[in-house]
mmCIF file of N, CA and C in Angstrom:
data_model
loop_
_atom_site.group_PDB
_atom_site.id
_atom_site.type_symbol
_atom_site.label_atom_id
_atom_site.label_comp_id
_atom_site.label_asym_id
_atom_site.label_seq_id
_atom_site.Cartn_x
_atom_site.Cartn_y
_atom_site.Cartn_z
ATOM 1 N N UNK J 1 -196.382 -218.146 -58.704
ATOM 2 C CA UNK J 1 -197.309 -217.166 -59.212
ATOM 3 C C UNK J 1 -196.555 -216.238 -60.166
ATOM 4 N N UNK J 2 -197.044 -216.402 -61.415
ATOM 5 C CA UNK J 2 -196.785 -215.136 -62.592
ATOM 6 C C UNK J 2 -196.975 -214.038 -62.322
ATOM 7 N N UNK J 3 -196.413 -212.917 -62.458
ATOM 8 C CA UNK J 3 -197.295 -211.123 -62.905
ATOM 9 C C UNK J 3 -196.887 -210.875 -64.403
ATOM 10 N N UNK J 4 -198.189 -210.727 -65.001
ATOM 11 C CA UNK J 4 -198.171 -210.320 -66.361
ATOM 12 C C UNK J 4 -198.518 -209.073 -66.160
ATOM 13 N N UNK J 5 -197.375 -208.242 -66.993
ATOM 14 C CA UNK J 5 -197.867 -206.916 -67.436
ATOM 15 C C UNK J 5 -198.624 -206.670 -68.463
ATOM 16 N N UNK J 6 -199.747 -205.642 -68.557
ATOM 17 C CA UNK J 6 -200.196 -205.393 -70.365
ATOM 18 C C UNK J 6 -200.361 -204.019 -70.091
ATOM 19 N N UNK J 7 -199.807 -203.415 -70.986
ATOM 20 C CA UNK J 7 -199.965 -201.843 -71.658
ATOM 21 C C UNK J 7 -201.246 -201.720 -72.294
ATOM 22 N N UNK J 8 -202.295 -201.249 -71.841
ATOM 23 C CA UNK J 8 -203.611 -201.070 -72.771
ATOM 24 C C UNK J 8 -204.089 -199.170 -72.513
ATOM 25 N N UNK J 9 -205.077 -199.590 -73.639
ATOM 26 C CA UNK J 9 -205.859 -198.453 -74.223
ATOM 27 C C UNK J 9 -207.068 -198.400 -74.112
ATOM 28 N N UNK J 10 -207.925 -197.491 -73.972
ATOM 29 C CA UNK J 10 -209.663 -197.897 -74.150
ATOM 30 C C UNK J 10 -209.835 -196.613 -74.462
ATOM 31 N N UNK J 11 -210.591 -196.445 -75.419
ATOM 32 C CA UNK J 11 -211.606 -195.226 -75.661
ATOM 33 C C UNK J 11 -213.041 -195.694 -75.502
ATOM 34 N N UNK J 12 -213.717 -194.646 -75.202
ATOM 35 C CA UNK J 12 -215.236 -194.496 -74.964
ATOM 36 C C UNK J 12 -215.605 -193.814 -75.765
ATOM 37 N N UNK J 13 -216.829 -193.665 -77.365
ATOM 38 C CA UNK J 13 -217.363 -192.519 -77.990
ATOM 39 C C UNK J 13 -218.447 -192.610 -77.307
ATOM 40 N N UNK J 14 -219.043 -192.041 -75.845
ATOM 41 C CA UNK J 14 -220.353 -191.643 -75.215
ATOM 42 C C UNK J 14 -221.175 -190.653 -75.927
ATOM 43 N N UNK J 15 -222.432 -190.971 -76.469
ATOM 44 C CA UNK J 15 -223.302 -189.977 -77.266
ATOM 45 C C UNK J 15 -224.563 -190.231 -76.395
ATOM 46 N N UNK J 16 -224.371 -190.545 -75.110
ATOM 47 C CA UNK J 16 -225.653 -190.959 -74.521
ATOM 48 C C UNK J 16 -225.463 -189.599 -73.414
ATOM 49 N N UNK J 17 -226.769 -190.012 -72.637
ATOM 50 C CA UNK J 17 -226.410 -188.684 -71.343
ATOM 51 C C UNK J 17 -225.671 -188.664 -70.798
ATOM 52 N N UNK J 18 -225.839 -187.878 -69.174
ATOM 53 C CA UNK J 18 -224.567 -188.344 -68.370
ATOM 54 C C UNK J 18 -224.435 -188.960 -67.421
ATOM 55 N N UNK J 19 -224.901 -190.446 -68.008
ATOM 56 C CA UNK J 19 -224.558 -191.819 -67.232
ATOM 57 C C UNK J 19 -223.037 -192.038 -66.610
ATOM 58 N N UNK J 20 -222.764 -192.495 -65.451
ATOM 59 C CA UNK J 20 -221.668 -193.051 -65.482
ATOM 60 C C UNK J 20 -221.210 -194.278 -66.765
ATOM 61 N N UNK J 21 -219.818 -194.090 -67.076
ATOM 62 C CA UNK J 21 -219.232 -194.804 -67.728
ATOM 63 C C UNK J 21 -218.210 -195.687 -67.057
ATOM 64 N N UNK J 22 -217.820 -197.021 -67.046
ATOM 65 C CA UNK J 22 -216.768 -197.745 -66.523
ATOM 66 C C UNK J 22 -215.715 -198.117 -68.048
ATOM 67 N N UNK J 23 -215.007 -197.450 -68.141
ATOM 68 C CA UNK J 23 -213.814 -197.439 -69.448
ATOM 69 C C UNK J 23 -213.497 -198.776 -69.154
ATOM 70 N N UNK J 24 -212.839 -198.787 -67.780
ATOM 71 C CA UNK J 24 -211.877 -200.500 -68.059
ATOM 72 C C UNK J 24 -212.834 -201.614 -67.928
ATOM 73 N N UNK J 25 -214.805 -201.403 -68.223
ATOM 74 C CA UNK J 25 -214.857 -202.586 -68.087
ATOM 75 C C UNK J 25 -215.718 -202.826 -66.665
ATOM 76 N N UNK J 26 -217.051 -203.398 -66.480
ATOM 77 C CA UNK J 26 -218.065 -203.579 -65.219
ATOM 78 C C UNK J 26 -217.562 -204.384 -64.305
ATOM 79 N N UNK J 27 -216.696 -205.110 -64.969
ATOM 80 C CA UNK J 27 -215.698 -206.530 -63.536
ATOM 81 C C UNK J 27 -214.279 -206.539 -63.806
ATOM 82 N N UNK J 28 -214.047 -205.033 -63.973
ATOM 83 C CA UNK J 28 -211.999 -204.980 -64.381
ATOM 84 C C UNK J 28 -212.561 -203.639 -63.520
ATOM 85 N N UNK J 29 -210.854 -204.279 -62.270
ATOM 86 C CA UNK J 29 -210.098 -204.772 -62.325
ATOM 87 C C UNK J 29 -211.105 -206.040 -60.938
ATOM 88 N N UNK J 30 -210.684 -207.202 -61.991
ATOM 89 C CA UNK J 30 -210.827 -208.450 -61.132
ATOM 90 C C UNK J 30 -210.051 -208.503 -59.530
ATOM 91 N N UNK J 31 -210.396 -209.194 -58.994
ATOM 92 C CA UNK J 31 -209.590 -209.208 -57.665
ATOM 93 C C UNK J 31 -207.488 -209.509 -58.175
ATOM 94 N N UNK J 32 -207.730 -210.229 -58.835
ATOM 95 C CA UNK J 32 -206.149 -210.730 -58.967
ATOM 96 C C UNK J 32 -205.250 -209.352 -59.925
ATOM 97 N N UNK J 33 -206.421 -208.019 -60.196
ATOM 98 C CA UNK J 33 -205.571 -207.303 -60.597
ATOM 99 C C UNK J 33 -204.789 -206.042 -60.391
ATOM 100 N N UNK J 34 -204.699 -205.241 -60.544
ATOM 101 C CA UNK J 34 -204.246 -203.653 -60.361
ATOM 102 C C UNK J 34 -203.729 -202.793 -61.082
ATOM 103 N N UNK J 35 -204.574 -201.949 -61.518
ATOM 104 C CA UNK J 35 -204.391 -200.916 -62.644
ATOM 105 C C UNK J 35 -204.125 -199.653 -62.648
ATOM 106 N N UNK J 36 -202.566 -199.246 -63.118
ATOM 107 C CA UNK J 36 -202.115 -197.994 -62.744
ATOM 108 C C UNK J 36 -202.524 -197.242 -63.894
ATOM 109 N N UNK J 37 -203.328 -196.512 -63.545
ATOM 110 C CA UNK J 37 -204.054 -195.083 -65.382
ATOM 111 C C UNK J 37 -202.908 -194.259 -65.203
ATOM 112 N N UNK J 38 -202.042 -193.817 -66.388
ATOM 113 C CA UNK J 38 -201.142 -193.174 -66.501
ATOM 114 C C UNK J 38 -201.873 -191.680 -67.075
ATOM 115 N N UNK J 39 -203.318 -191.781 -68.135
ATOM 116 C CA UNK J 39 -203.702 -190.909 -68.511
ATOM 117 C C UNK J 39 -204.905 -190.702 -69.024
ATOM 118 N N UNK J 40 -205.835 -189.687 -68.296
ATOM 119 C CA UNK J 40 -206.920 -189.563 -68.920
ATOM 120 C C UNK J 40 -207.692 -188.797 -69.736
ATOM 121 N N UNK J 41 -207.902 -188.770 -70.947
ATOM 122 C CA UNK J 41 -208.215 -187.863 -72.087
ATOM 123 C C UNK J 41 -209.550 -187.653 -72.244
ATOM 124 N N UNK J 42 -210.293 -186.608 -71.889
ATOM 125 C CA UNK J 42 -211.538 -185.937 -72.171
ATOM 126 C C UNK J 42 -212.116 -185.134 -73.076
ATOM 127 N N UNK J 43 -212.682 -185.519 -73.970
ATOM 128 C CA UNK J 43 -213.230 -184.597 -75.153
ATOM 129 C C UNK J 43 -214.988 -184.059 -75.506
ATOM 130 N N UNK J 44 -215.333 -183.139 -75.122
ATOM 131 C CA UNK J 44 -216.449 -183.278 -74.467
ATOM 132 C C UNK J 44 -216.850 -181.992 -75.924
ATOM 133 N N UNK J 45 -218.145 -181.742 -76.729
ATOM 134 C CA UNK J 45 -218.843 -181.643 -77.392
ATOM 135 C C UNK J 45 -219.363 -179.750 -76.694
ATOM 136 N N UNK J 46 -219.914 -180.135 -75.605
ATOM 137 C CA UNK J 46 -220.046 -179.073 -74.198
ATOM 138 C C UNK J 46 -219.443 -178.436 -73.512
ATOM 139 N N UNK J 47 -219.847 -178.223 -72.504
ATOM 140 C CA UNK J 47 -218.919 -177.617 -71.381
ATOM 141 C C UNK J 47 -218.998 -178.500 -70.085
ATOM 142 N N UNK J 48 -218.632 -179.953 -69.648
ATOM 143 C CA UNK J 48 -219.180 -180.412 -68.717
ATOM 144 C C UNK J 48 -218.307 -180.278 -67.590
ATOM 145 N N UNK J 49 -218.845 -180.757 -66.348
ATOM 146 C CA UNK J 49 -217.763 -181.000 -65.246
ATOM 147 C C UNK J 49 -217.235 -182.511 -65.333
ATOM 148 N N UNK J 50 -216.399 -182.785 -65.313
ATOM 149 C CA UNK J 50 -216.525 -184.143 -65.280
ATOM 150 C C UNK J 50 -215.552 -184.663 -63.741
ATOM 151 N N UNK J 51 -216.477 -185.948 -63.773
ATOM 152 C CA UNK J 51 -215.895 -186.409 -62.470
ATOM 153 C C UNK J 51 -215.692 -187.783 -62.244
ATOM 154 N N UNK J 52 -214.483 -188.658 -62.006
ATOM 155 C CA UNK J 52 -213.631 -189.631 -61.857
ATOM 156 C C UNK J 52 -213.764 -190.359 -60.577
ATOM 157 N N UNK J 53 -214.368 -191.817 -60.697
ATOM 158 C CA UNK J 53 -214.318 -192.500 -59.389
ATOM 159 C C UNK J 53 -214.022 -193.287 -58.826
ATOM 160 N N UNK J 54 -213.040 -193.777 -58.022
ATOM 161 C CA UNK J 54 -212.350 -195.127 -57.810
ATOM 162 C C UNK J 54 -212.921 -195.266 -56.678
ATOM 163 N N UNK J 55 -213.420 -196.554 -56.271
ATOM 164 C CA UNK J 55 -213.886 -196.945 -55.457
ATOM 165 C C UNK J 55 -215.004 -196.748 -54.336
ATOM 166 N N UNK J 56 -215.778 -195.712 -55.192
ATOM 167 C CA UNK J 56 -216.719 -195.004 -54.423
ATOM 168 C C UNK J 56 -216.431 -193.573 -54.188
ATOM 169 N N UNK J 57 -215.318 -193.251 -54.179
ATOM 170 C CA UNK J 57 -214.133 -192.279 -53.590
ATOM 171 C C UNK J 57 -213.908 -191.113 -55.226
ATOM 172 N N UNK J 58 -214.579 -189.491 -55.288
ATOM 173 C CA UNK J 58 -214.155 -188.741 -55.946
ATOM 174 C C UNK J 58 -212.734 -188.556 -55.750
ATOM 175 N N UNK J 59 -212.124 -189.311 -56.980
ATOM 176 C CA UNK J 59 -210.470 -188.992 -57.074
ATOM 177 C C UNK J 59 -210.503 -187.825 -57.595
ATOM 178 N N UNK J 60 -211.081 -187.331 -58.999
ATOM 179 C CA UNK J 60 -210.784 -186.330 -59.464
ATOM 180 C C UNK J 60 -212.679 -185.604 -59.857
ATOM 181 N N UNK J 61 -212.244 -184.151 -59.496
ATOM 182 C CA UNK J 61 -213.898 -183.324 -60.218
ATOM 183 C C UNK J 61 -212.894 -182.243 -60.574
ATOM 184 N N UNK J 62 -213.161 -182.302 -62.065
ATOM 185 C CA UNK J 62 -212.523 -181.048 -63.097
ATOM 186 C C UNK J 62 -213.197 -179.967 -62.984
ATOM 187 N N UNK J 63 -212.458 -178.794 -63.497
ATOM 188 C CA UNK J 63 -213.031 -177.533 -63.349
ATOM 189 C C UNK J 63 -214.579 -177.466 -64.937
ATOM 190 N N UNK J 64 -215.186 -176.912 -65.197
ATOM 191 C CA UNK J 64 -215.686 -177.062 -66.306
ATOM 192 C C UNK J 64 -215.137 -177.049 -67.623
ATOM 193 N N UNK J 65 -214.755 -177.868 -68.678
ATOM 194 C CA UNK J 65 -214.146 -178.213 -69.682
ATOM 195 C C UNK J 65 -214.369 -177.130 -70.679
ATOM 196 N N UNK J 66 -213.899 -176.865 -71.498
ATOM 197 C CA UNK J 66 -213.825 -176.333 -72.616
ATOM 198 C C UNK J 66 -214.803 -177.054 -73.986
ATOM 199 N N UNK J 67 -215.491 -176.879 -74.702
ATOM 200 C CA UNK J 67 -216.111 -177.289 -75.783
ATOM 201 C C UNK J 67 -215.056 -177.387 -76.877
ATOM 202 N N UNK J 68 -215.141 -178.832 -77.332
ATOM 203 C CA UNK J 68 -214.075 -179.020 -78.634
ATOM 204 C C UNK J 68 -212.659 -179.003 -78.529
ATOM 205 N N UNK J 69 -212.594 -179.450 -77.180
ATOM 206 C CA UNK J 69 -211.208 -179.280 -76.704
ATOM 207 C C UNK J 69 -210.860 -180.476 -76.092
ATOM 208 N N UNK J 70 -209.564 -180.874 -76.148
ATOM 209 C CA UNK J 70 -208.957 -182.230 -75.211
ATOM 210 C C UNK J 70 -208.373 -182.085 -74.120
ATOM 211 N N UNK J 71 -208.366 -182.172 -73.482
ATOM 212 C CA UNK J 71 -208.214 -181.962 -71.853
ATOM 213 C C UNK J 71 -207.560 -183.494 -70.709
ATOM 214 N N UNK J 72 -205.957 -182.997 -70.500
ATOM 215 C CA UNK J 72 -206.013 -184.442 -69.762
ATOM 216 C C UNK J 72 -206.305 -184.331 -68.855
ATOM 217 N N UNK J 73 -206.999 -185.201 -67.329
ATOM 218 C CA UNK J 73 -206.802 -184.790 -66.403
ATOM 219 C C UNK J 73 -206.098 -185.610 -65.129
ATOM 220 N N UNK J 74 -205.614 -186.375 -65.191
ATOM 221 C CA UNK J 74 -204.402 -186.577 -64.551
ATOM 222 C C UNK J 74 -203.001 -185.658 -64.679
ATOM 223 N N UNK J 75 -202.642 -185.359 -63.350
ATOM 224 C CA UNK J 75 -201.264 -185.315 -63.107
ATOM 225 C C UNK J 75 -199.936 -186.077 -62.480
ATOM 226 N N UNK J 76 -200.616 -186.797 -61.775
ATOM 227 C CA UNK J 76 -199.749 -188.446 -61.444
ATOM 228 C C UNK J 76 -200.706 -189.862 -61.671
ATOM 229 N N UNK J 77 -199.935 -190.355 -61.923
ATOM 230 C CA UNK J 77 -200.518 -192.399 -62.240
ATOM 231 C C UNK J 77 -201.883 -192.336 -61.121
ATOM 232 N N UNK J 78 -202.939 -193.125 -61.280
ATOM 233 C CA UNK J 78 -204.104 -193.484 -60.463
ATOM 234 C C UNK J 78 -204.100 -194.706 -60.268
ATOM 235 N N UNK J 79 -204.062 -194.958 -59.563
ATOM 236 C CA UNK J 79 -204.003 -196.491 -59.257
ATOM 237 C C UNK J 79 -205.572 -196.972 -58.530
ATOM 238 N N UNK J 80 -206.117 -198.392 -59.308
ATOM 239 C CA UNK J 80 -207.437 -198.610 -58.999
ATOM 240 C C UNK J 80 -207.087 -200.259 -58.516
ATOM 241 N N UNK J 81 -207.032 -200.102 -57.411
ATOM 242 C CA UNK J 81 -207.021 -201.757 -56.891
ATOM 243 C C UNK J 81 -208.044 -202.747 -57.403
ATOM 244 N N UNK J 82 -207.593 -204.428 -57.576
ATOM 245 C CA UNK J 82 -208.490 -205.212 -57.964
ATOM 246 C C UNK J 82 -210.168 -205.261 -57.229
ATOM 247 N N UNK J 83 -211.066 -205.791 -57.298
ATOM 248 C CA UNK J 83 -212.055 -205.581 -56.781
ATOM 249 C C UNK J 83 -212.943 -204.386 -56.307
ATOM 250 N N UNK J 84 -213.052 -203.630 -56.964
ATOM 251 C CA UNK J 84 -213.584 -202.169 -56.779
ATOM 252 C C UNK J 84 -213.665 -201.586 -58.046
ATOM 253 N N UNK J 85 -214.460 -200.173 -58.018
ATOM 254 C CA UNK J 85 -214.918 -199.729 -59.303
ATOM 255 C C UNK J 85 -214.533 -198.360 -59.810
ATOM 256 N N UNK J 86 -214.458 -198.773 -60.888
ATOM 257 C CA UNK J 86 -213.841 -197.152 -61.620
ATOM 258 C C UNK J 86 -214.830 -196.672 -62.301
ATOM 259 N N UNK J 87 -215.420 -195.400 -62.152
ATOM 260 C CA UNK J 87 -216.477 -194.649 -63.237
ATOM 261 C C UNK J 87 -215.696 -192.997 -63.626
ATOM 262 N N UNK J 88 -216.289 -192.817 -65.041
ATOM 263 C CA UNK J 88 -215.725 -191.225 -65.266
ATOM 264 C C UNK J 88 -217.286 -190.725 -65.737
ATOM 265 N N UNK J 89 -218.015 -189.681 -65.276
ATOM 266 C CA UNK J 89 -219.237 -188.999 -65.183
ATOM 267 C C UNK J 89 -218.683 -187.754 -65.755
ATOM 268 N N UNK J 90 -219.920 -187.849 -66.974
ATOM 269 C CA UNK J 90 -219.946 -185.846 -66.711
ATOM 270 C C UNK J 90 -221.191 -185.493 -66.757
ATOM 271 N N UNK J 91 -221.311 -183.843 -66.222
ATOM 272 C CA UNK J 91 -222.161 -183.565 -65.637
ATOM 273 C C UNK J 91 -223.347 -183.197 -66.483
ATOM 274 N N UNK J 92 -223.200 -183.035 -68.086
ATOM 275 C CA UNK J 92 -224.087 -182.768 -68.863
ATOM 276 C C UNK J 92 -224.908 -183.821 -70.174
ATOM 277 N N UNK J 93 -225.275 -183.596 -70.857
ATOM 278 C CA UNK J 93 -225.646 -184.657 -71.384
ATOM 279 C C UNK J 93 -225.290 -184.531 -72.450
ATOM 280 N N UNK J 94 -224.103 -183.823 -72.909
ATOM 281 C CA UNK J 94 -223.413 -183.366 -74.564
ATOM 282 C C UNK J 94 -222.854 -184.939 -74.689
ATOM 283 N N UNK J 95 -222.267 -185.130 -76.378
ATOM 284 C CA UNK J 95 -221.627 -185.661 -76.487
ATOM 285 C C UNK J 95 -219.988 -185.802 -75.781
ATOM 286 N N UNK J 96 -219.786 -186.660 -75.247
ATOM 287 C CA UNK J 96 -218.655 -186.821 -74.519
ATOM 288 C C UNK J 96 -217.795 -187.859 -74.428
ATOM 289 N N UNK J 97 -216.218 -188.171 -74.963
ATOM 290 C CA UNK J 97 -215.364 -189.007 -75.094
ATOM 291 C C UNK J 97 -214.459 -189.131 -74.242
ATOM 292 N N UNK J 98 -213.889 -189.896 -73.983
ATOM 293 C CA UNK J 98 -212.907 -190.734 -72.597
ATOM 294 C C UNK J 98 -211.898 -191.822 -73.280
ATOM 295 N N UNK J 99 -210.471 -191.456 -73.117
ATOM 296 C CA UNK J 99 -209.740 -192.339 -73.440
ATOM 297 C C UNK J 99 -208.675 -192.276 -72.621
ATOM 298 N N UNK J 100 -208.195 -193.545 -72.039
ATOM 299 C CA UNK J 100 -207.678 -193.886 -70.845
ATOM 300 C C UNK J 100 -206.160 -194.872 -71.422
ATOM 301 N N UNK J 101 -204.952 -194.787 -71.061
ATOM 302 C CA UNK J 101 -203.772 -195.370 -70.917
ATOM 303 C C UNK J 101 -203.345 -196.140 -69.509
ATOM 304 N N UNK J 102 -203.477 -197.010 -69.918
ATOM 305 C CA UNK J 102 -203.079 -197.990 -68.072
ATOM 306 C C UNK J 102 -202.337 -199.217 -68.397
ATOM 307 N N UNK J 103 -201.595 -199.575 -67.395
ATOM 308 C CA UNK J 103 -200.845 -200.762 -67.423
ATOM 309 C C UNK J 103 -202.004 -201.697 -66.345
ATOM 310 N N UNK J 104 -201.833 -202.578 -66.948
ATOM 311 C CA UNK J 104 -202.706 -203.824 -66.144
ATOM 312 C C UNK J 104 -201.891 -204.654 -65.621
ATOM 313 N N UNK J 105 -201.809 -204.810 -64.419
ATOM 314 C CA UNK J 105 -200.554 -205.507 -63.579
ATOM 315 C C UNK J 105 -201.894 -207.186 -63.218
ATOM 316 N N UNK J 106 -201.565 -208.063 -63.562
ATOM 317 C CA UNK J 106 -202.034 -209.402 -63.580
ATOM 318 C C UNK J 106 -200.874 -210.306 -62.576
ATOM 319 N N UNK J 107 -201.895 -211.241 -61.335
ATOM 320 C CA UNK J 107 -201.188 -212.107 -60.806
ATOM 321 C C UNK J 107 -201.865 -213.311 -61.345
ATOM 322 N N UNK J 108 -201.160 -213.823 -61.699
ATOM 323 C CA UNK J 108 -201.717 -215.342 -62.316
ATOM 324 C C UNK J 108 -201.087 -216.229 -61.585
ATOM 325 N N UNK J 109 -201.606 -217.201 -61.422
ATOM 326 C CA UNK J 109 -201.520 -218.615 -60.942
ATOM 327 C C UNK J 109 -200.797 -219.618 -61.651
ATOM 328 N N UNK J 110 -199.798 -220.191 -61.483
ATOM 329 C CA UNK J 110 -199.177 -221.018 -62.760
ATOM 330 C C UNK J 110 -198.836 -222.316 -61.467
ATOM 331 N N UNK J 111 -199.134 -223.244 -62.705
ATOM 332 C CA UNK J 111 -198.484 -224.834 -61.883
ATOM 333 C C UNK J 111 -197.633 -225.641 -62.524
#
């Protein structure tokens, strides 16, 4: 069995309400994977709360954001195990952006 590493990026430009968003993706991280977020960047139009969810489980609810401002909100790596779900919500319906830094740790199968 391989482990491939990949260094990735995702931005979100959300101009919709305040739907949950899944950045890495509706079926990432697959079972065979595990994704450590080193960083999450919030740019919100408003003033929203925003709130971060791994696995069902509020990892993170920010204080109310600043308008026109970037805001990280991690302070250590997040780690989102394969099979389970990541959403970032905010609480208003302004325009609101999300851009995320993670390593994607991949077990692959090789024969």
């Amino acid at each position: 069995m391989a482990v491939v590493n990949q260094y990735k990026f995702k931005g979100i430009d959300n101009n919709t309400s305040g739907s949950a968003l899944t950045p890495l993706g509706a079926s990432i991280p697959a079972v065979n994977e595990t994704i450590v977020i080193k960083s999450i960047l919030v740019t919100s139009a408003g003033t929203p709360v925003v709130t971060v969810t791994n696995n069902s489980i509020t990892a993170i609810k920010s204080a109310q954001l600043t308008a026109n401002t970037t805001t990280e909100l991690l302070t250590q790596p997040l780690i989102v195990e394969g099979g389970t779900s990541f959403t970032v919500q905010s609480s208003t319906t302004d325009s609101f952006d999300v851009a995320i830094s993670y390593l994607n740790i991949k077990k692959e199968v090789t024969t």
